[in-house]
mmCIF file of C-alpha atoms in Angstrom:
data_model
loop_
_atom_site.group_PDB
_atom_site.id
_atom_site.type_symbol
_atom_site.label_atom_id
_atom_site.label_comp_id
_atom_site.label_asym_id
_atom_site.label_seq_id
_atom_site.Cartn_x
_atom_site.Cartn_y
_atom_site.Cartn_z
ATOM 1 C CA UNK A 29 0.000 0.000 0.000
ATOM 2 C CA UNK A 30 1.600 3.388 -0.819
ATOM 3 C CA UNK A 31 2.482 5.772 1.774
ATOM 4 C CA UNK A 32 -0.070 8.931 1.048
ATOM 5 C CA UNK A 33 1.131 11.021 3.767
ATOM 6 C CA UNK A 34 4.166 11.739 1.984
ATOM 7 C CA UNK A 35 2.605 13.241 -0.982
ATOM 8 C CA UNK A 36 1.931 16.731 0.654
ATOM 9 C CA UNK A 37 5.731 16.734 1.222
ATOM 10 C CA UNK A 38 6.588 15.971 -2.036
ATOM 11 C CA UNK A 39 4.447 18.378 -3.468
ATOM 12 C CA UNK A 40 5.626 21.139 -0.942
ATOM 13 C CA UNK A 41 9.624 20.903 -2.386
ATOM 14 C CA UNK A 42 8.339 20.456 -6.046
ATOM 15 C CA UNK A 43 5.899 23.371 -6.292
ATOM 16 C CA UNK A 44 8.526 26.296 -5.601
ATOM 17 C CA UNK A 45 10.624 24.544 -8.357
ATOM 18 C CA UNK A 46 7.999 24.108 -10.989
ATOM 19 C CA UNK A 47 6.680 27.997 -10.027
ATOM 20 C CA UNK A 48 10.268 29.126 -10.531
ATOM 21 C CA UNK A 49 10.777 26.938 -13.451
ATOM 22 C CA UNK A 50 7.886 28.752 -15.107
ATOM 23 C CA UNK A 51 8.854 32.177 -14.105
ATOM 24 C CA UNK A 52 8.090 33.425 -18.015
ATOM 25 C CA UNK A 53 4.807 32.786 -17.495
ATOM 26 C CA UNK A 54 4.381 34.696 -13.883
ATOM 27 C CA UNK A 55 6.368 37.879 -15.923
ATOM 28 C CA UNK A 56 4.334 37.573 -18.445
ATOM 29 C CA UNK A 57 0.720 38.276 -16.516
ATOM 30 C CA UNK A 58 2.831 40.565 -14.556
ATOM 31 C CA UNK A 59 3.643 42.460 -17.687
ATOM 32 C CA UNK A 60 0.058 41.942 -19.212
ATOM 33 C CA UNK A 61 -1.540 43.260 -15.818
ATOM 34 C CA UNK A 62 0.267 46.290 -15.288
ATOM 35 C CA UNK A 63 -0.547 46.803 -19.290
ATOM 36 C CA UNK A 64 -4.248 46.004 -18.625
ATOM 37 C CA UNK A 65 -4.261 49.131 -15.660
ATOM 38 C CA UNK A 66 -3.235 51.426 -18.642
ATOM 39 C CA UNK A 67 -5.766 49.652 -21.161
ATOM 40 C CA UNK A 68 -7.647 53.173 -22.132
ATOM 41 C CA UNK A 69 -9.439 51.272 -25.358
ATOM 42 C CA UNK A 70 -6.657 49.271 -26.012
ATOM 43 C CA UNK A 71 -5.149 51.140 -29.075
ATOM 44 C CA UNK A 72 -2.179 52.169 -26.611
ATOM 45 C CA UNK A 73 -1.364 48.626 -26.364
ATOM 46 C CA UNK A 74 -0.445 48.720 -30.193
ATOM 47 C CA UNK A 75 2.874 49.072 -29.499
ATOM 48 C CA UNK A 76 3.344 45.651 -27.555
ATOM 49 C CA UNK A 77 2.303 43.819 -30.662
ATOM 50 C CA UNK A 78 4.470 45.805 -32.795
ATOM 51 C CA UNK A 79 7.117 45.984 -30.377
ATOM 52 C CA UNK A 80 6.791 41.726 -30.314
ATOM 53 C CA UNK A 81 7.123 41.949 -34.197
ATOM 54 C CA UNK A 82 10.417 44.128 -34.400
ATOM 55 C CA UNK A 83 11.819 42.389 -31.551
ATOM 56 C CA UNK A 84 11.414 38.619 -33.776
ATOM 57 C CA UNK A 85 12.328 39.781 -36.733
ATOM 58 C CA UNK A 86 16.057 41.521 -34.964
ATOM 59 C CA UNK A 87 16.350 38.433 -33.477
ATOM 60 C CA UNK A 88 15.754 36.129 -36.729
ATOM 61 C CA UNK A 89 18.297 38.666 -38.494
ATOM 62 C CA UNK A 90 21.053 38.739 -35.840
ATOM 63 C CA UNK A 91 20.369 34.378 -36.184
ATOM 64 C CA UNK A 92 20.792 34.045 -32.304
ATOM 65 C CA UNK A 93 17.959 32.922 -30.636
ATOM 66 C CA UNK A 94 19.685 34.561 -27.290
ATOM 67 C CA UNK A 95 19.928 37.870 -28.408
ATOM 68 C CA UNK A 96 16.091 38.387 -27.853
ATOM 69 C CA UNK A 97 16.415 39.706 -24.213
ATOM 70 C CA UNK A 98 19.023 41.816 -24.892
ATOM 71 C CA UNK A 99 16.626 43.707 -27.710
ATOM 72 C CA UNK A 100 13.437 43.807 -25.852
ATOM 73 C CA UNK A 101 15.169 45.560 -23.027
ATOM 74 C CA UNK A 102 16.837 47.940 -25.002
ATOM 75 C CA UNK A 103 12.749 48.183 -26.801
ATOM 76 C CA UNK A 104 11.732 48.481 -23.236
ATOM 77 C CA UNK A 105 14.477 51.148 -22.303
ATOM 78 C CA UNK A 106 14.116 53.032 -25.712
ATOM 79 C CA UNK A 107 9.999 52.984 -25.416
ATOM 80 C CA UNK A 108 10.202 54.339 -21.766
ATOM 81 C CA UNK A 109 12.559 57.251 -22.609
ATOM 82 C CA UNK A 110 10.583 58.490 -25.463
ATOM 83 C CA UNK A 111 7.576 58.503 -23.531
ATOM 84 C CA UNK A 112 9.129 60.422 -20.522
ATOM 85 C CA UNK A 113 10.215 62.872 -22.743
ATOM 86 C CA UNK A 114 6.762 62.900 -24.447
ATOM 87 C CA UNK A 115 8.296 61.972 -27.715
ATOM 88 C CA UNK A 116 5.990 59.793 -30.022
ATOM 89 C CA UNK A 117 7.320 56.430 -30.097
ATOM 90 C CA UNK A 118 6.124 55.485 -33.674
ATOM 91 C CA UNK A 119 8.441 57.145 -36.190
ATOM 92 C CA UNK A 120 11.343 55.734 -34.394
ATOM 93 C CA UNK A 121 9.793 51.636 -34.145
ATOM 94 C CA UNK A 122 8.553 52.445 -37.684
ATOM 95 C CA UNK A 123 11.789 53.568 -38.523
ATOM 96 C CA UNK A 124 13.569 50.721 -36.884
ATOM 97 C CA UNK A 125 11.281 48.111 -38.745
ATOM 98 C CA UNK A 126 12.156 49.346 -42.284
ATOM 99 C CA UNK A 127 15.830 49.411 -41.356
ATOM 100 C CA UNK A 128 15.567 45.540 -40.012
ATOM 101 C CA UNK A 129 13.275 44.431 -42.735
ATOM 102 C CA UNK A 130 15.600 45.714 -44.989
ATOM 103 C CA UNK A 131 18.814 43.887 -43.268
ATOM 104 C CA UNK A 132 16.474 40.742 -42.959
ATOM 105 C CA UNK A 133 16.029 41.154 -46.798
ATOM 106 C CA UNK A 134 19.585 41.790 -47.917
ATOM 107 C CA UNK A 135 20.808 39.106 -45.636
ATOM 108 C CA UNK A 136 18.920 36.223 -46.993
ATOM 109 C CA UNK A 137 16.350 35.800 -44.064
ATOM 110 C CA UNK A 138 14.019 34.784 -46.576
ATOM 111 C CA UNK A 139 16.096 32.166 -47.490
ATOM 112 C CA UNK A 140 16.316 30.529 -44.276
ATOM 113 C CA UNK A 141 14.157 27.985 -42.388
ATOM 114 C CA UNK A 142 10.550 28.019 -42.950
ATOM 115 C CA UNK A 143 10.184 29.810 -39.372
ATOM 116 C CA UNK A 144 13.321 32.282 -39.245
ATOM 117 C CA UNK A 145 11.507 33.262 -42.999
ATOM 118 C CA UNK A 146 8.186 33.910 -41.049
ATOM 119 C CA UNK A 147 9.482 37.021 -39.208
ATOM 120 C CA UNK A 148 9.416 39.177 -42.116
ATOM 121 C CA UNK A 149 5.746 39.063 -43.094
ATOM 122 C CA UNK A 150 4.968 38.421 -39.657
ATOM 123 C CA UNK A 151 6.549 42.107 -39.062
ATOM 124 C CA UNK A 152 4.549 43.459 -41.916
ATOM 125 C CA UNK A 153 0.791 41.685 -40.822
ATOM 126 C CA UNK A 154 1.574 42.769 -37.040
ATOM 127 C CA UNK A 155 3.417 45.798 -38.027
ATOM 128 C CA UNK A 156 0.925 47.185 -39.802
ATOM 129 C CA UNK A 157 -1.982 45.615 -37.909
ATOM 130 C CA UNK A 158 -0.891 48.072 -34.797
ATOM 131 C CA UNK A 159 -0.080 51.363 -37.300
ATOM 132 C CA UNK A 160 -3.685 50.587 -38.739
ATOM 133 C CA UNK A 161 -5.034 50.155 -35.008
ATOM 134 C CA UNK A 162 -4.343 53.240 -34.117
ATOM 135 C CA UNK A 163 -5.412 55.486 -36.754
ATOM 136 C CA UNK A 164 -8.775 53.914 -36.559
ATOM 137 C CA UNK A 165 -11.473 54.462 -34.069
ATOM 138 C CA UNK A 166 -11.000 53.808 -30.875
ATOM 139 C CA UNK A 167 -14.052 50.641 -30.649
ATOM 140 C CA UNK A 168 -12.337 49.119 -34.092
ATOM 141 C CA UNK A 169 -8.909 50.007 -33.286
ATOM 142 C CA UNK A 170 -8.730 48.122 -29.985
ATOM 143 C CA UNK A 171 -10.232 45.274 -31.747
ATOM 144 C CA UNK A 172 -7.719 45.340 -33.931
ATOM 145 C CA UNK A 173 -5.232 45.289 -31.689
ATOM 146 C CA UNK A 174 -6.703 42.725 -29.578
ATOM 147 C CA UNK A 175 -7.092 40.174 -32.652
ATOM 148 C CA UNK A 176 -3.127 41.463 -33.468
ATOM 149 C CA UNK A 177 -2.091 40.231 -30.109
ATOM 150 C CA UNK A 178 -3.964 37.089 -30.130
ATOM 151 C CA UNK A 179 -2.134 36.052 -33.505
ATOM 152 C CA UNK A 180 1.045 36.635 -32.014
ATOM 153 C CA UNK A 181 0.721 34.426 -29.085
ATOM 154 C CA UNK A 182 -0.298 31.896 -31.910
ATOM 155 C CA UNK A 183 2.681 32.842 -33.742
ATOM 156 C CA UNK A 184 4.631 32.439 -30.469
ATOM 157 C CA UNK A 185 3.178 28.727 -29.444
ATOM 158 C CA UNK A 186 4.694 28.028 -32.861
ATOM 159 C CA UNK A 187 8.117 29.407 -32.236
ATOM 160 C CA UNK A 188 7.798 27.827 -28.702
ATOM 161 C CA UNK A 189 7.388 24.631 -29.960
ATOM 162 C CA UNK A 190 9.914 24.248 -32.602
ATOM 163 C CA UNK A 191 12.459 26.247 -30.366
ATOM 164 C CA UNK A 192 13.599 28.602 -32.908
ATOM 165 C CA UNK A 193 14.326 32.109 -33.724
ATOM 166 C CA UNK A 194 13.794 33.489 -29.932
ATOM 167 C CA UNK A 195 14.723 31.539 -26.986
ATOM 168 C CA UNK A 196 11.868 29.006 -25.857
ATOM 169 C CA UNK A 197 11.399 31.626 -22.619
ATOM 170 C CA UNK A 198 10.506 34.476 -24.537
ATOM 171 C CA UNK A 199 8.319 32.597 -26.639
ATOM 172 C CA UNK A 200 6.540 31.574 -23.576
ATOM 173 C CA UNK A 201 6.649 35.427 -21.510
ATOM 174 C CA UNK A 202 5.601 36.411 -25.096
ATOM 175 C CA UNK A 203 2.837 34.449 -25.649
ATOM 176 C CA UNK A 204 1.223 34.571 -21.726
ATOM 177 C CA UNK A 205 1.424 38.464 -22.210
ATOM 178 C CA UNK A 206 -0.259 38.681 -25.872
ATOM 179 C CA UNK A 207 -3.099 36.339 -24.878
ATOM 180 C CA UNK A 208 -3.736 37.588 -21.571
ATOM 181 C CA UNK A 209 -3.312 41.054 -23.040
ATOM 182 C CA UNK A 210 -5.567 40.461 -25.823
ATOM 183 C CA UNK A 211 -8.508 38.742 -24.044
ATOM 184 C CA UNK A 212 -8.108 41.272 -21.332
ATOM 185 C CA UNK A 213 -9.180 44.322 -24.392
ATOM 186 C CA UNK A 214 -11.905 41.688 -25.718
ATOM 187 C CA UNK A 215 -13.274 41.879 -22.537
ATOM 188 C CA UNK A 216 -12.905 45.686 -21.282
ATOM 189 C CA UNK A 217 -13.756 47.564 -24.000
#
């Protein structure tokens, strides 16, 4: 007969190691939460899924799946600053976009796997998904941005899966923040 008074013991030293072990996941709704408390009608959040876009396709160019974290905290860093200094944001990601789409094109991304490929018209459907989003009216724009976010988190399941492009825990922060993120402006708005 097995002894079931050691399975609350057992499951007291595993669950700190599987909560740590998914720590993507817990800064992921911690990312998507704090988002959510600035939803507005959820065009603001157009920059996330653009943001998620630029950040993919860098990494797919650069061909080092590591590099990811590195570039969304300089995204992060560079996002922040032009906000405190009340400094649109968008000519400089749109700017930023062309300049890696154009690297991505002259350095045979296109040519690579199936996935790594992707990125570039993933860029230009997300891309232009958020620019669109917010030029539209505030009901159809957050909509739009909602929808935008939800592909991505099926766009990241996919990258999580095959482990390519972006390391398999940004995959996983990404895709906890763009579903939570998106279902959260499905549901306020």
């Amino acid at each position: 007969m097995a002894d079931i008074s050691s399975a609350p013991r057992s499951l007291a030293r595993r669950l700190p190691i599987t909560v740590a072990h998914r720590w993507p996941t817990w800064c992921g709704l911690a990312v998507a939460a704090q988002s959510a408390l600035d939803l507005g009608d959820g065009r603001g959040q157009a920059v996330i899924v653009f943001l998620a876009a630029l950040i993919y396709l860098a990494t797919a160019v650069v061909g080092r799946p590591g590099v990811v974290w590195l570039l969304f905290g300089a995204s992060v860093v560079a996002v922040t600053l032009l906000r405190l200094f009340d400094l649109d944001p968008w000519p400089g990601l749109v700017g930023g976009a062309v300049s890696v789409a154009l690297v991505a094109l002259v350095d045979g991304v296109m040519k690579r796997s199936r996935l790594t490929a992707a990125q570039l018209p993933a860029m230009v459907l997300f891309g232009g998904a958020a620019l669109l989003a917010v030029s539209l009216s505030p009901a159809v724009g957050g909509y739009l941005v909602a929808a935008a976010l939800i592909g991505h988190a099926t766009l990241d399941v996919i990258v999580w899966r095959a482990d390519k492009v972006v390391t398999r825990s940004m995959a996983e922060f990404c895709a906890v923040l763009d579903l939570t993120l998106g279902v959260a402006i499905l549901v306020l708005i």
